CSV table of C-alpha atoms and ligand atoms in Angstrom, one decimal:
chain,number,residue,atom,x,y,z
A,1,UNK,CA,32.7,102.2,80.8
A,2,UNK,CA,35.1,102.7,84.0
A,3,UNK,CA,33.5,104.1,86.5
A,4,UNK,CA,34.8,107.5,88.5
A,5,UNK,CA,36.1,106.3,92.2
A,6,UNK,CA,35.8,108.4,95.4
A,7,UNK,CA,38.9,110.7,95.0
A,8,UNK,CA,37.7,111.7,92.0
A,9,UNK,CA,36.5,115.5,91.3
A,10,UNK,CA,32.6,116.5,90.2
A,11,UNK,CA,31.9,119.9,89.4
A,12,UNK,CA,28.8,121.6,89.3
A,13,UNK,CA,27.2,123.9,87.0
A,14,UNK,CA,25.9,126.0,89.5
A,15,UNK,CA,25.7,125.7,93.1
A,16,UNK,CA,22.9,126.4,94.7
A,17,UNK,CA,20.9,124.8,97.6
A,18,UNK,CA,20.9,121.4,95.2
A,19,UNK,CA,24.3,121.6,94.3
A,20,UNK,CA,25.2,122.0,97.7
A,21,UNK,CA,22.9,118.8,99.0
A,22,UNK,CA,24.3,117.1,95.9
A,23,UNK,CA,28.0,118.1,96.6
A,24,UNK,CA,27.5,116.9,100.3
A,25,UNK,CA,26.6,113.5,99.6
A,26,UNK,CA,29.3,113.4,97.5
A,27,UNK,CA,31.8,114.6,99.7
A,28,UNK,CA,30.3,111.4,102.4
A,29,UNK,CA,31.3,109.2,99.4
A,30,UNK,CA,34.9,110.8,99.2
A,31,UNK,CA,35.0,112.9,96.1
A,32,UNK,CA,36.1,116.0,95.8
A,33,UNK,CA,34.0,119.0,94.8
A,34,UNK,CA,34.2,122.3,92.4
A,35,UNK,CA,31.7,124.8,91.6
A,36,UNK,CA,31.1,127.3,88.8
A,37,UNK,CA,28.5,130.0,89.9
A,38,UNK,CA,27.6,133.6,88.7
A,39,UNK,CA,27.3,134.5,92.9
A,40,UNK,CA,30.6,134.4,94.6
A,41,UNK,CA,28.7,133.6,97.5
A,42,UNK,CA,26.9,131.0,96.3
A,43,UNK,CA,25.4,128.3,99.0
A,44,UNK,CA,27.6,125.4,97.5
A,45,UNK,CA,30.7,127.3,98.5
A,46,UNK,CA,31.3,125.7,101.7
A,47,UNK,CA,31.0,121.9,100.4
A,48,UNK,CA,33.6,123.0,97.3
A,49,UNK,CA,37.3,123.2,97.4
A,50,UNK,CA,37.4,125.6,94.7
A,51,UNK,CA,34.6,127.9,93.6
A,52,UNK,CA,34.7,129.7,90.1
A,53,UNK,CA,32.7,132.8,90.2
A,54,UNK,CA,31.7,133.4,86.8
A,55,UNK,CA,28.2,133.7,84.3
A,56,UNK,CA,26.7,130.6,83.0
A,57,UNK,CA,27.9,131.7,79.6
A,58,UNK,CA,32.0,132.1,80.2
A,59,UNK,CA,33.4,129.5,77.8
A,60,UNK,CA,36.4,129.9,79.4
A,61,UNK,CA,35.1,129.4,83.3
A,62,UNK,CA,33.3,126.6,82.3
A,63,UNK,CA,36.3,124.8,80.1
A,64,UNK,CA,38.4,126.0,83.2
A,65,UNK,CA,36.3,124.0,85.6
A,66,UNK,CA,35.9,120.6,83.1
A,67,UNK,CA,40.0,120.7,82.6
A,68,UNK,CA,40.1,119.9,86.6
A,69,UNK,CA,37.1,117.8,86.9
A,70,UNK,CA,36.7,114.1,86.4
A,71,UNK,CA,33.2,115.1,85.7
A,72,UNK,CA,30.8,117.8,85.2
A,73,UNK,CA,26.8,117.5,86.1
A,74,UNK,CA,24.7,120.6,86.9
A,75,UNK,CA,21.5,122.1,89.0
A,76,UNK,CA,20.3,124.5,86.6
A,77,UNK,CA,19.1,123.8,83.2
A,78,UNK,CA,20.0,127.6,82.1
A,79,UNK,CA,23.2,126.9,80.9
A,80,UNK,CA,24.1,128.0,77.4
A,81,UNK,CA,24.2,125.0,74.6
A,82,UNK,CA,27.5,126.3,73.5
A,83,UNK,CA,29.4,126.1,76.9
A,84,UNK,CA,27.9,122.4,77.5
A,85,UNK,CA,29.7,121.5,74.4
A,86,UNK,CA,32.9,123.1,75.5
A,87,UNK,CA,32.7,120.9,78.9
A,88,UNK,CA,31.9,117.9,77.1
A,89,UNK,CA,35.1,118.4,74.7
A,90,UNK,CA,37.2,118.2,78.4
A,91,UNK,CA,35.4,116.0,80.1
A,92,UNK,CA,32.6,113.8,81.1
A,93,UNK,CA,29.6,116.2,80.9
A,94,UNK,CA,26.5,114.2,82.7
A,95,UNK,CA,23.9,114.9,82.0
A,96,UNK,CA,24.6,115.7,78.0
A,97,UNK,CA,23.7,118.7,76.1
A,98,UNK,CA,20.4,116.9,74.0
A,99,UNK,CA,18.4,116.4,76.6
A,100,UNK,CA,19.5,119.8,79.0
A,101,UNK,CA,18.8,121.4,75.0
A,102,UNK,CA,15.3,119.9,74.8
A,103,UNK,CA,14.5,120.9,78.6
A,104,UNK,CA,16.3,124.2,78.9
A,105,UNK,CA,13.3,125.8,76.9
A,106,UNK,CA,10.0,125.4,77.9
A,107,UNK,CA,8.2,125.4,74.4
A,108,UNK,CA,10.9,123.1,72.8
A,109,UNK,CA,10.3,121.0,75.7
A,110,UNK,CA,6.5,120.7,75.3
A,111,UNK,CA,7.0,120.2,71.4
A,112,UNK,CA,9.5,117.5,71.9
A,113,UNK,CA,7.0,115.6,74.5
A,114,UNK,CA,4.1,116.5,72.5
A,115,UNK,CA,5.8,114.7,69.4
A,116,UNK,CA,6.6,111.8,71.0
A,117,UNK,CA,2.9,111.1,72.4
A,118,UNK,CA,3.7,111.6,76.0
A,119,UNK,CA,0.3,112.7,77.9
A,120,UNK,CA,0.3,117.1,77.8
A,121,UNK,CA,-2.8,119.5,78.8
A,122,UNK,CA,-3.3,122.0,75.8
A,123,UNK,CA,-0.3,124.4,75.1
A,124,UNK,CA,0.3,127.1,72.6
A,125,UNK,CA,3.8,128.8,71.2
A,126,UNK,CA,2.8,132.3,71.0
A,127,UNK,CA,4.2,135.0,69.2
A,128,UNK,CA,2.5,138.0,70.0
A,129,UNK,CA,0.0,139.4,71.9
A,130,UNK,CA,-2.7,138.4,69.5
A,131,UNK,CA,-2.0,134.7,69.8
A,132,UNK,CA,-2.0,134.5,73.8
A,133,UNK,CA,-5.1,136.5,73.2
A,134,UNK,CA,-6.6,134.0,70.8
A,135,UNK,CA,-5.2,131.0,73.1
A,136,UNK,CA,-7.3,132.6,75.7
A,137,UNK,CA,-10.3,132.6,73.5
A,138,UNK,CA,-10.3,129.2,72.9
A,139,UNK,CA,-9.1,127.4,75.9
A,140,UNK,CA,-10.4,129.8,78.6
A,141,UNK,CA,-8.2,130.5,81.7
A,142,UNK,CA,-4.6,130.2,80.9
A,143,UNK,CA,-1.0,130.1,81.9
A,144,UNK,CA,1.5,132.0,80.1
A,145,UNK,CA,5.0,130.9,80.8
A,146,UNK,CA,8.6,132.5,79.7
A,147,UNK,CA,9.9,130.2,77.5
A,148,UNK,CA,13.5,130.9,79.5
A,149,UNK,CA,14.6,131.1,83.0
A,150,UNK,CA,11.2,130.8,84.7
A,151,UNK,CA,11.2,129.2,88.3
A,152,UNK,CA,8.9,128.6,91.3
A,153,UNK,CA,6.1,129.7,89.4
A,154,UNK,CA,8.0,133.6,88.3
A,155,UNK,CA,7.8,133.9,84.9
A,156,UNK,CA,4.4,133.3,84.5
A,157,UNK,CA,1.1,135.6,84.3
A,158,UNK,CA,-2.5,134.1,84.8
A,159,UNK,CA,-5.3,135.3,82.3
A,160,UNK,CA,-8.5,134.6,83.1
A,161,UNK,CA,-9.7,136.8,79.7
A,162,UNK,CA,-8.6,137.4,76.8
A,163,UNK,CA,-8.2,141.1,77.1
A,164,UNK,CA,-5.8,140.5,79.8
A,165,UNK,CA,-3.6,139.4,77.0
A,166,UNK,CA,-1.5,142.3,76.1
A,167,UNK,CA,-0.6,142.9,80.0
A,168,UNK,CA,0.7,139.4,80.3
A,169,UNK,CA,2.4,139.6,76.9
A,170,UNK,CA,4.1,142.9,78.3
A,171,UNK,CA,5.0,141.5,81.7
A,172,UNK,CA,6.6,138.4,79.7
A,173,UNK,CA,8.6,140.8,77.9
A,174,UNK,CA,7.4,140.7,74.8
A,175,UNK,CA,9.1,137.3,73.8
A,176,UNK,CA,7.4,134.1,72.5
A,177,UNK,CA,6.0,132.4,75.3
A,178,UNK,CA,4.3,129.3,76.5
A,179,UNK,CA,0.7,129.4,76.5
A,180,UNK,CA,-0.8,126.7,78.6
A,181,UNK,CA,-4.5,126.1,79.0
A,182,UNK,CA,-5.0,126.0,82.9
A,183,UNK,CA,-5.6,122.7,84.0
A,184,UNK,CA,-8.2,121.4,86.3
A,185,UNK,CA,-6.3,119.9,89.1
A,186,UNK,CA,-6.9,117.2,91.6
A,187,UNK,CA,-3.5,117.0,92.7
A,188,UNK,CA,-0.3,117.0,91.4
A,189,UNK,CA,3.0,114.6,91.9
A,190,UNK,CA,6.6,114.0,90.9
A,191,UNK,CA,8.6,110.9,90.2
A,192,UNK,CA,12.4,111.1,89.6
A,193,UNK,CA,14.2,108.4,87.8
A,194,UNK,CA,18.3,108.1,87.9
A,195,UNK,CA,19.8,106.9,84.9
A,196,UNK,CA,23.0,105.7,84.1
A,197,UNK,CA,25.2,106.1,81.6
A,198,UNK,CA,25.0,102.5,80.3
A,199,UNK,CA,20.9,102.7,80.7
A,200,UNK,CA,20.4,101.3,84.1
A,201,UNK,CA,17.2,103.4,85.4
A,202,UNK,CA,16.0,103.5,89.2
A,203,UNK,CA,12.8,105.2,89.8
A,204,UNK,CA,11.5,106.5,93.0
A,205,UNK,CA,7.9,106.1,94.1
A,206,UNK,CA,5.6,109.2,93.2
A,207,UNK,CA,6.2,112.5,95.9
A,208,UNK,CA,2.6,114.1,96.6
A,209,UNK,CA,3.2,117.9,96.2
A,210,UNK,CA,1.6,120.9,96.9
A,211,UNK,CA,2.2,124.0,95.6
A,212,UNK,CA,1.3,128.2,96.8
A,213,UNK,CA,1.4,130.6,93.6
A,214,UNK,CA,3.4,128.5,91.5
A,215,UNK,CA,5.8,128.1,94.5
A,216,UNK,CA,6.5,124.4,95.9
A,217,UNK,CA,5.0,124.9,99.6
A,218,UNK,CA,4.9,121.0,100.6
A,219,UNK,CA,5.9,117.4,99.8
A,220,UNK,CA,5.0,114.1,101.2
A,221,UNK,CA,6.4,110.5,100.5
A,222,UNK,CA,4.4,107.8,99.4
A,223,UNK,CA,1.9,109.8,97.8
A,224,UNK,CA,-1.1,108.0,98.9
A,225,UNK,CA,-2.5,107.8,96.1
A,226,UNK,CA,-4.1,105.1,93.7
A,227,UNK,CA,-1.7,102.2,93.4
A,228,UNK,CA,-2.3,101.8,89.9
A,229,UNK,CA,-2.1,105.5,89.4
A,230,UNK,CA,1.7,105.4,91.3
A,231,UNK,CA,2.5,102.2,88.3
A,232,UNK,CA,1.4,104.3,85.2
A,233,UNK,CA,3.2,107.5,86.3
A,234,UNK,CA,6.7,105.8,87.0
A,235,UNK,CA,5.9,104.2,83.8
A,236,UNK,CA,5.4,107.2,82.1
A,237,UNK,CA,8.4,108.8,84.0
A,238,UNK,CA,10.9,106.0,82.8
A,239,UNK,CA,9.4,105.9,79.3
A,240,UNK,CA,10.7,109.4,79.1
A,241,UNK,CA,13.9,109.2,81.0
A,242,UNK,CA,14.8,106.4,78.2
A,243,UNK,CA,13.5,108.2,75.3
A,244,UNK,CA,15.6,111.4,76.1
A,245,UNK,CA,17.9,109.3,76.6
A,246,UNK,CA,19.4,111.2,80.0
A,247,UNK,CA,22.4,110.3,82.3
A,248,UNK,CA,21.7,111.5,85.6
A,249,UNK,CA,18.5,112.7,87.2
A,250,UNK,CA,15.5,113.4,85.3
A,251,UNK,CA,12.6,114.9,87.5
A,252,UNK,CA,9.1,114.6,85.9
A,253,UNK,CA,6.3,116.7,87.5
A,254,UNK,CA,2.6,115.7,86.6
A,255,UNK,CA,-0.8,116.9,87.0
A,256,UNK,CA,-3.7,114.4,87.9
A,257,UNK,CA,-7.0,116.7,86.6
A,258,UNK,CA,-10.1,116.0,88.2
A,259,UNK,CA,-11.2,113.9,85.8
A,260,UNK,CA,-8.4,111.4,86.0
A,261,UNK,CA,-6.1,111.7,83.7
A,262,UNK,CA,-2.7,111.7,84.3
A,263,UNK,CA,-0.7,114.4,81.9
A,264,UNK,CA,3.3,116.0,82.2
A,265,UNK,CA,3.4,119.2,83.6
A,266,UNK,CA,7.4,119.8,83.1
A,267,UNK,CA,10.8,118.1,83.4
A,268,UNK,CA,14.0,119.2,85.5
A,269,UNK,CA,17.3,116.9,84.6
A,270,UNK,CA,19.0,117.6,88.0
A,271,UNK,CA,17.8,117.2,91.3
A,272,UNK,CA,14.5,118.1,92.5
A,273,UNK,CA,12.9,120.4,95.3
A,274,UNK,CA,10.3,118.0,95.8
A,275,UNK,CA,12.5,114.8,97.0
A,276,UNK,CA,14.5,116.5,99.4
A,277,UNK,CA,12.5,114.1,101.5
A,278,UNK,CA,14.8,111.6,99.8
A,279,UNK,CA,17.5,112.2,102.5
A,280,UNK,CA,15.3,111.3,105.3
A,281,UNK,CA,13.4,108.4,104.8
A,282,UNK,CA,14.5,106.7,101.1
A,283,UNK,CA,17.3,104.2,101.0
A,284,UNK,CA,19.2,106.6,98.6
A,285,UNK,CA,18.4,110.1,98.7
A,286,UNK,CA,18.4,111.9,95.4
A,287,UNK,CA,21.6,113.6,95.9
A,288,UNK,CA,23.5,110.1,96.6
A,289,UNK,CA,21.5,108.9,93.2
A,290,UNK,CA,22.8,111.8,91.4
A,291,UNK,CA,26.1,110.8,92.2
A,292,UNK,CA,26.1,107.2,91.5
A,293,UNK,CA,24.7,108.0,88.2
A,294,UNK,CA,26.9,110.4,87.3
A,295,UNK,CA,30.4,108.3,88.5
A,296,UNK,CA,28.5,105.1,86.7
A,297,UNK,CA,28.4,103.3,90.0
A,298,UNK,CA,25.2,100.8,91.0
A,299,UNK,CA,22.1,103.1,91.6
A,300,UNK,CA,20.9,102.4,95.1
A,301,UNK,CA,17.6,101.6,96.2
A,302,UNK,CA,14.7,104.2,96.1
A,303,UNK,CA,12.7,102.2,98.8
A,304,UNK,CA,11.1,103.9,101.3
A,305,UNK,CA,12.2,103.3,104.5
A,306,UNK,CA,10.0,105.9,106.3
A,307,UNK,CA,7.1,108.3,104.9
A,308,UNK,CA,8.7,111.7,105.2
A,309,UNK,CA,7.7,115.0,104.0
A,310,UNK,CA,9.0,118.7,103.6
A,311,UNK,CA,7.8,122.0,104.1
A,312,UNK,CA,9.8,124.7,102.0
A,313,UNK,CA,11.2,127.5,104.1
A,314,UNK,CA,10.8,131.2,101.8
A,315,UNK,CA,12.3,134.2,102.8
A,316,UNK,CA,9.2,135.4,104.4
A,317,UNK,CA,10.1,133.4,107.6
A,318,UNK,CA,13.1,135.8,108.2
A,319,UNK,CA,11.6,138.9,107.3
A,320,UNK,CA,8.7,138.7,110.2
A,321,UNK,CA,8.9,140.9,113.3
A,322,UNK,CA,9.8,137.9,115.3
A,323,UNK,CA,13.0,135.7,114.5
A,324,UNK,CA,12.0,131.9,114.1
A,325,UNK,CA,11.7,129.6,116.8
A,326,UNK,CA,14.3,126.8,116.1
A,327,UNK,CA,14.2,125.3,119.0
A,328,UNK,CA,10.5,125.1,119.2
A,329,UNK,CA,10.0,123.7,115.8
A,330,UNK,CA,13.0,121.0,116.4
A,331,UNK,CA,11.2,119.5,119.4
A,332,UNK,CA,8.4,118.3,117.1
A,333,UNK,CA,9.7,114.1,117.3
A,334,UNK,CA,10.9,112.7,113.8
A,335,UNK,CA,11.8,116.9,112.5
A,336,UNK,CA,14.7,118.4,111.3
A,337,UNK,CA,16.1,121.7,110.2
A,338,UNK,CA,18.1,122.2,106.9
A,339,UNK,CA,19.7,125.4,105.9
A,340,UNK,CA,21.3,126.6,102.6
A,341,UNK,CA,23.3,129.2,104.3
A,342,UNK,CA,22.2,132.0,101.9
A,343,UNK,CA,22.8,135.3,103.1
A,344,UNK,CA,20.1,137.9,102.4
A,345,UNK,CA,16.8,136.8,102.8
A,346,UNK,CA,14.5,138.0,100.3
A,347,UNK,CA,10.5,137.4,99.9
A,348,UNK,CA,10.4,134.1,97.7
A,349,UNK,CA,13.9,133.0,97.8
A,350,UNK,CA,14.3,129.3,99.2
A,351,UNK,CA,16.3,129.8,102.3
A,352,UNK,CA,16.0,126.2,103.8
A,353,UNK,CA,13.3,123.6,104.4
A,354,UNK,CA,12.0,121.5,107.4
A,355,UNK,CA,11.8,117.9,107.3
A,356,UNK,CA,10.1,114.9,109.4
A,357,UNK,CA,9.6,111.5,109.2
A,358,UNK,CA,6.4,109.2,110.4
A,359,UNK,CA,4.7,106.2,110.8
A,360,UNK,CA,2.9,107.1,107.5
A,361,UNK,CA,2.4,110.1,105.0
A,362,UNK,CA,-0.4,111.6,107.3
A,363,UNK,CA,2.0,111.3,110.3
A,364,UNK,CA,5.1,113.2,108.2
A,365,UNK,CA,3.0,116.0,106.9
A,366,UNK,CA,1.2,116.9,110.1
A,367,UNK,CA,4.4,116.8,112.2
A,368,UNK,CA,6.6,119.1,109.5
A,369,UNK,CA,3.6,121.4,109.2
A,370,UNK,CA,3.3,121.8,113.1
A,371,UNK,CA,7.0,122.1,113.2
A,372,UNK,CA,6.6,125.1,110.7
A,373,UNK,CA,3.7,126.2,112.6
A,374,UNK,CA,6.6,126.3,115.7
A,375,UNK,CA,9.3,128.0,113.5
A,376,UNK,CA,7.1,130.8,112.5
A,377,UNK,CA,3.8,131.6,113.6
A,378,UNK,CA,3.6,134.6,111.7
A,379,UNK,CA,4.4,133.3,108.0
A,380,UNK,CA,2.4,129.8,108.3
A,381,UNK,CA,-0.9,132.4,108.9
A,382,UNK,CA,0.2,134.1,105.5
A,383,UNK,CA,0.2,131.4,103.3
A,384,UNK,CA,-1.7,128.1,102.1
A,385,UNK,CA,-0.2,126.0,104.4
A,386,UNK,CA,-3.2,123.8,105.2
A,387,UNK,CA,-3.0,120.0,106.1
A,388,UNK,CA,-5.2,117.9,103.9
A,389,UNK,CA,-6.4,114.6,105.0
A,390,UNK,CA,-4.2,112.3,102.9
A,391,UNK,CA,-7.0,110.1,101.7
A,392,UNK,CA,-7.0,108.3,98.6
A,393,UNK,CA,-8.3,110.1,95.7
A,394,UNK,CA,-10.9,108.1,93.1
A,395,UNK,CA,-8.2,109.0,90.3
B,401,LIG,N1,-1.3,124.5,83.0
B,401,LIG,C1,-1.4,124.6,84.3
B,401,LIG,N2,-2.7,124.4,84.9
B,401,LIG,C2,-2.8,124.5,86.2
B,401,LIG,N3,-1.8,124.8,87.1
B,401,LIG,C3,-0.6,125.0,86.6
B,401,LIG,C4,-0.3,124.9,85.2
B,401,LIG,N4,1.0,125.2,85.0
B,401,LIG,C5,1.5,125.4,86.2
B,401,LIG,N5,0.6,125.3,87.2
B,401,LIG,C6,0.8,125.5,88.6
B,401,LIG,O1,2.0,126.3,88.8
B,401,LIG,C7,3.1,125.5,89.4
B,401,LIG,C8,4.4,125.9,88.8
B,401,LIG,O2,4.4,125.8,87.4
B,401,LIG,P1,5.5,125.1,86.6
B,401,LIG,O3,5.2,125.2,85.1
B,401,LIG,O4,5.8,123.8,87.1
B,401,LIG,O5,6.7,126.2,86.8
B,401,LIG,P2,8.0,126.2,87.6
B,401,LIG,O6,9.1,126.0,86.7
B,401,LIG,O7,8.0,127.5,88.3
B,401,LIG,O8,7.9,125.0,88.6
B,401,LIG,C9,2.7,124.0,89.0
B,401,LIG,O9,3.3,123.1,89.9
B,401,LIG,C10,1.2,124.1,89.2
B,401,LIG,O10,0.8,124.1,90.6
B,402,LIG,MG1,7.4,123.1,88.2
């Protein structure tokens, strides 16, 4: 396979905040960039030479953009099947439509893991009110998930009893959903795996994550966790990066439950919110990896170089009373601020995050958490923003 040189041009399905990182690591490299996004003002606009402002369902935007790229990767799974295939008849389309197909819904996603024996917590497809009901009655506490479009935790209703079944049916829509049995959590952790087109994998150490509502709040690297527990989930990660057989990033989020066991909570194939700490302290940040993998050039190294960690930065920051305090926060040593330039802040919506490096994990957390404590007193007091002691957990 030839690989795609600096010079070349990538375009993004969708850009985002991760197909902005993505498109400027790929810009360092020398490539050129072009983005298809439903908002004109999308936040990879200023990275991309040309920007097509259409739906993720134009066939014709989407053959538009493969026709001038050298190759087309993505940051959003919701694209439909049909316009993947139309890309992939004009060019390069990494990662492919099977395993975007598989992932892209979340109960054909949990089937396809379930059949292939990778480690789950109890799920249900449900079809009407009367199975999430009946889900409820056997598993107890549940999670019902959208099987479409569902992100940073929306999408989702919590029953706690089964007669709260027909509101969370309702407030799904009325579609088949995912019904999860709620899962008893010690922690939870990520581990993303590149993968080229040829079948050369690199996989990053695990990221420790914590999450508010559903909502990524924090993420620290290494995990300090068990170092056996670290092997068997980048085992587990690359087993399913192979068998899915994925060119590009596959992110693999997990659950650890308090009684040890180590099960899949979900996949993303694109980059992930959870290593933005990749850019700080990792010998190749994820956005870099993308592109390697993508332009089938030698992965680079997922060492870590430094522990870093990131605190997520919601709306809610620049809807306070006060404006945040940049330069307070950025005189915390080892910090830095990152910005999507989004427009329009909105309760929820990931506007930016804050970053630091350490001497270890403990060290990074505490001094990105102060720094957010800096940036905005106001918000850090309204959510779940504690700092735990980092130690390592039994499991
Ligand atoms: N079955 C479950 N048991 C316990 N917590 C869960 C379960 N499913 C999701 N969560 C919590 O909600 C978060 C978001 O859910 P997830 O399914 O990953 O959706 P999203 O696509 O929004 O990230 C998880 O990271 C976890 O903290
Ligand atoms: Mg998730």
């Amino acid at each position: 396979m030839t690989p795609i040189l600096p010079g070349a041009t990538i375009g993004f399905l969708g850009g985002g905040q991760l197909g902005r990182m993505t498109a400027f690591a790929a810009r360092s490299m020398g490539y050129d960039i072009q983005v298809l996004d439903p908002d004109a003002a999308c936040a990879a606009r200023a990275v991309a030479s040309r920007t097509i402002t259409a739906p993720f369902d134009d066939i014709a935007a989407a053959v538009e953009l493969a026709k001038s790229c050298d190759v087309v990767t993505l940051e959003i799974e919701q694209i439909h099947p049909d316009v993947l295939d139309a890309v992939a008849e004009h060019t390069a389309l990494r990662p492919g439509r099977a395993p975007v197909y598989i992932i892209q819904d979340r109960i054909r996603q949990k089937e396809w893991l379930h059949a292939q024996g990778f480690p789950l917590g109890a799920f249900v497809a449900a079809a009407s009110a009367a199975d999430v009901e009946a889900a409820v009655r056997e598993h107890g506490a549940c999670i019902a998930k959208s099987t479409h479009g569902g992100y940073d935790g929306r999408g989702q209703v919590r029953l706690r009893e089964p007669e709260q079944a027909a509101d969370a049916w309702e407030a799904l829509g009325g579609r088949t959903c995912l019904v999860e049995k709620m899962v008893s959590i010690d922690y939870e952790i990520s581990v993303m795996v590149a993968r080229r087109p040829g079948g050369e994998m690199a996989v990053y150490p695990p990221s420790r994550n914590h999450h508010t509502s559903g909502i990524l709040t924090w993420a620290v690297i290494p995990a300090v966790i068990a170092p056996e527990m670290s092997e068997k989930a980048q085992s587990l990660a690359s087993a399913i990066t192979e068998r899915i057989g994925i060119v590009g990033l596959l992110a693999v989020e997990c659950f650890v439950t308090t009684e040890g066991e180590l099960l899949v909570n979900e996949l993303a194939p694109r980059p992930h919110n959870t290593y933005h700490h990749s850019e700080r302290g990792l010998a190749t940040s994820q956005f870099e990896q993308l592109v390697r993998a993508v332009c089938d050039l030698p992965l680079g190294s997922t060492e870590v170089h430094a522990p870093s960690a990131i605190v997520n930065l919601l709306g809610e920051v620049w809807l306070q009373h006060e404006p945040p305090h940049t330069t307070h926060a950025l005189q915390v040593p080892g910090s830095r601020l990152h910005l999507y330039g989004k427009a329009g802040a909105r309760g929820g919506r990931k506007m930016g995050h804050l970053s630091a490096v350490g001497e270890s994990a403990q060290q990074a957390l505490g001094r990105v958490l102060e720094s957010y404590r800096r940036l905005s007193p106001e918000t850090i007091a309204s959510f779940d923003v504690h700092e735990p002691v980092l130690a390592r957990s039994t499991n």
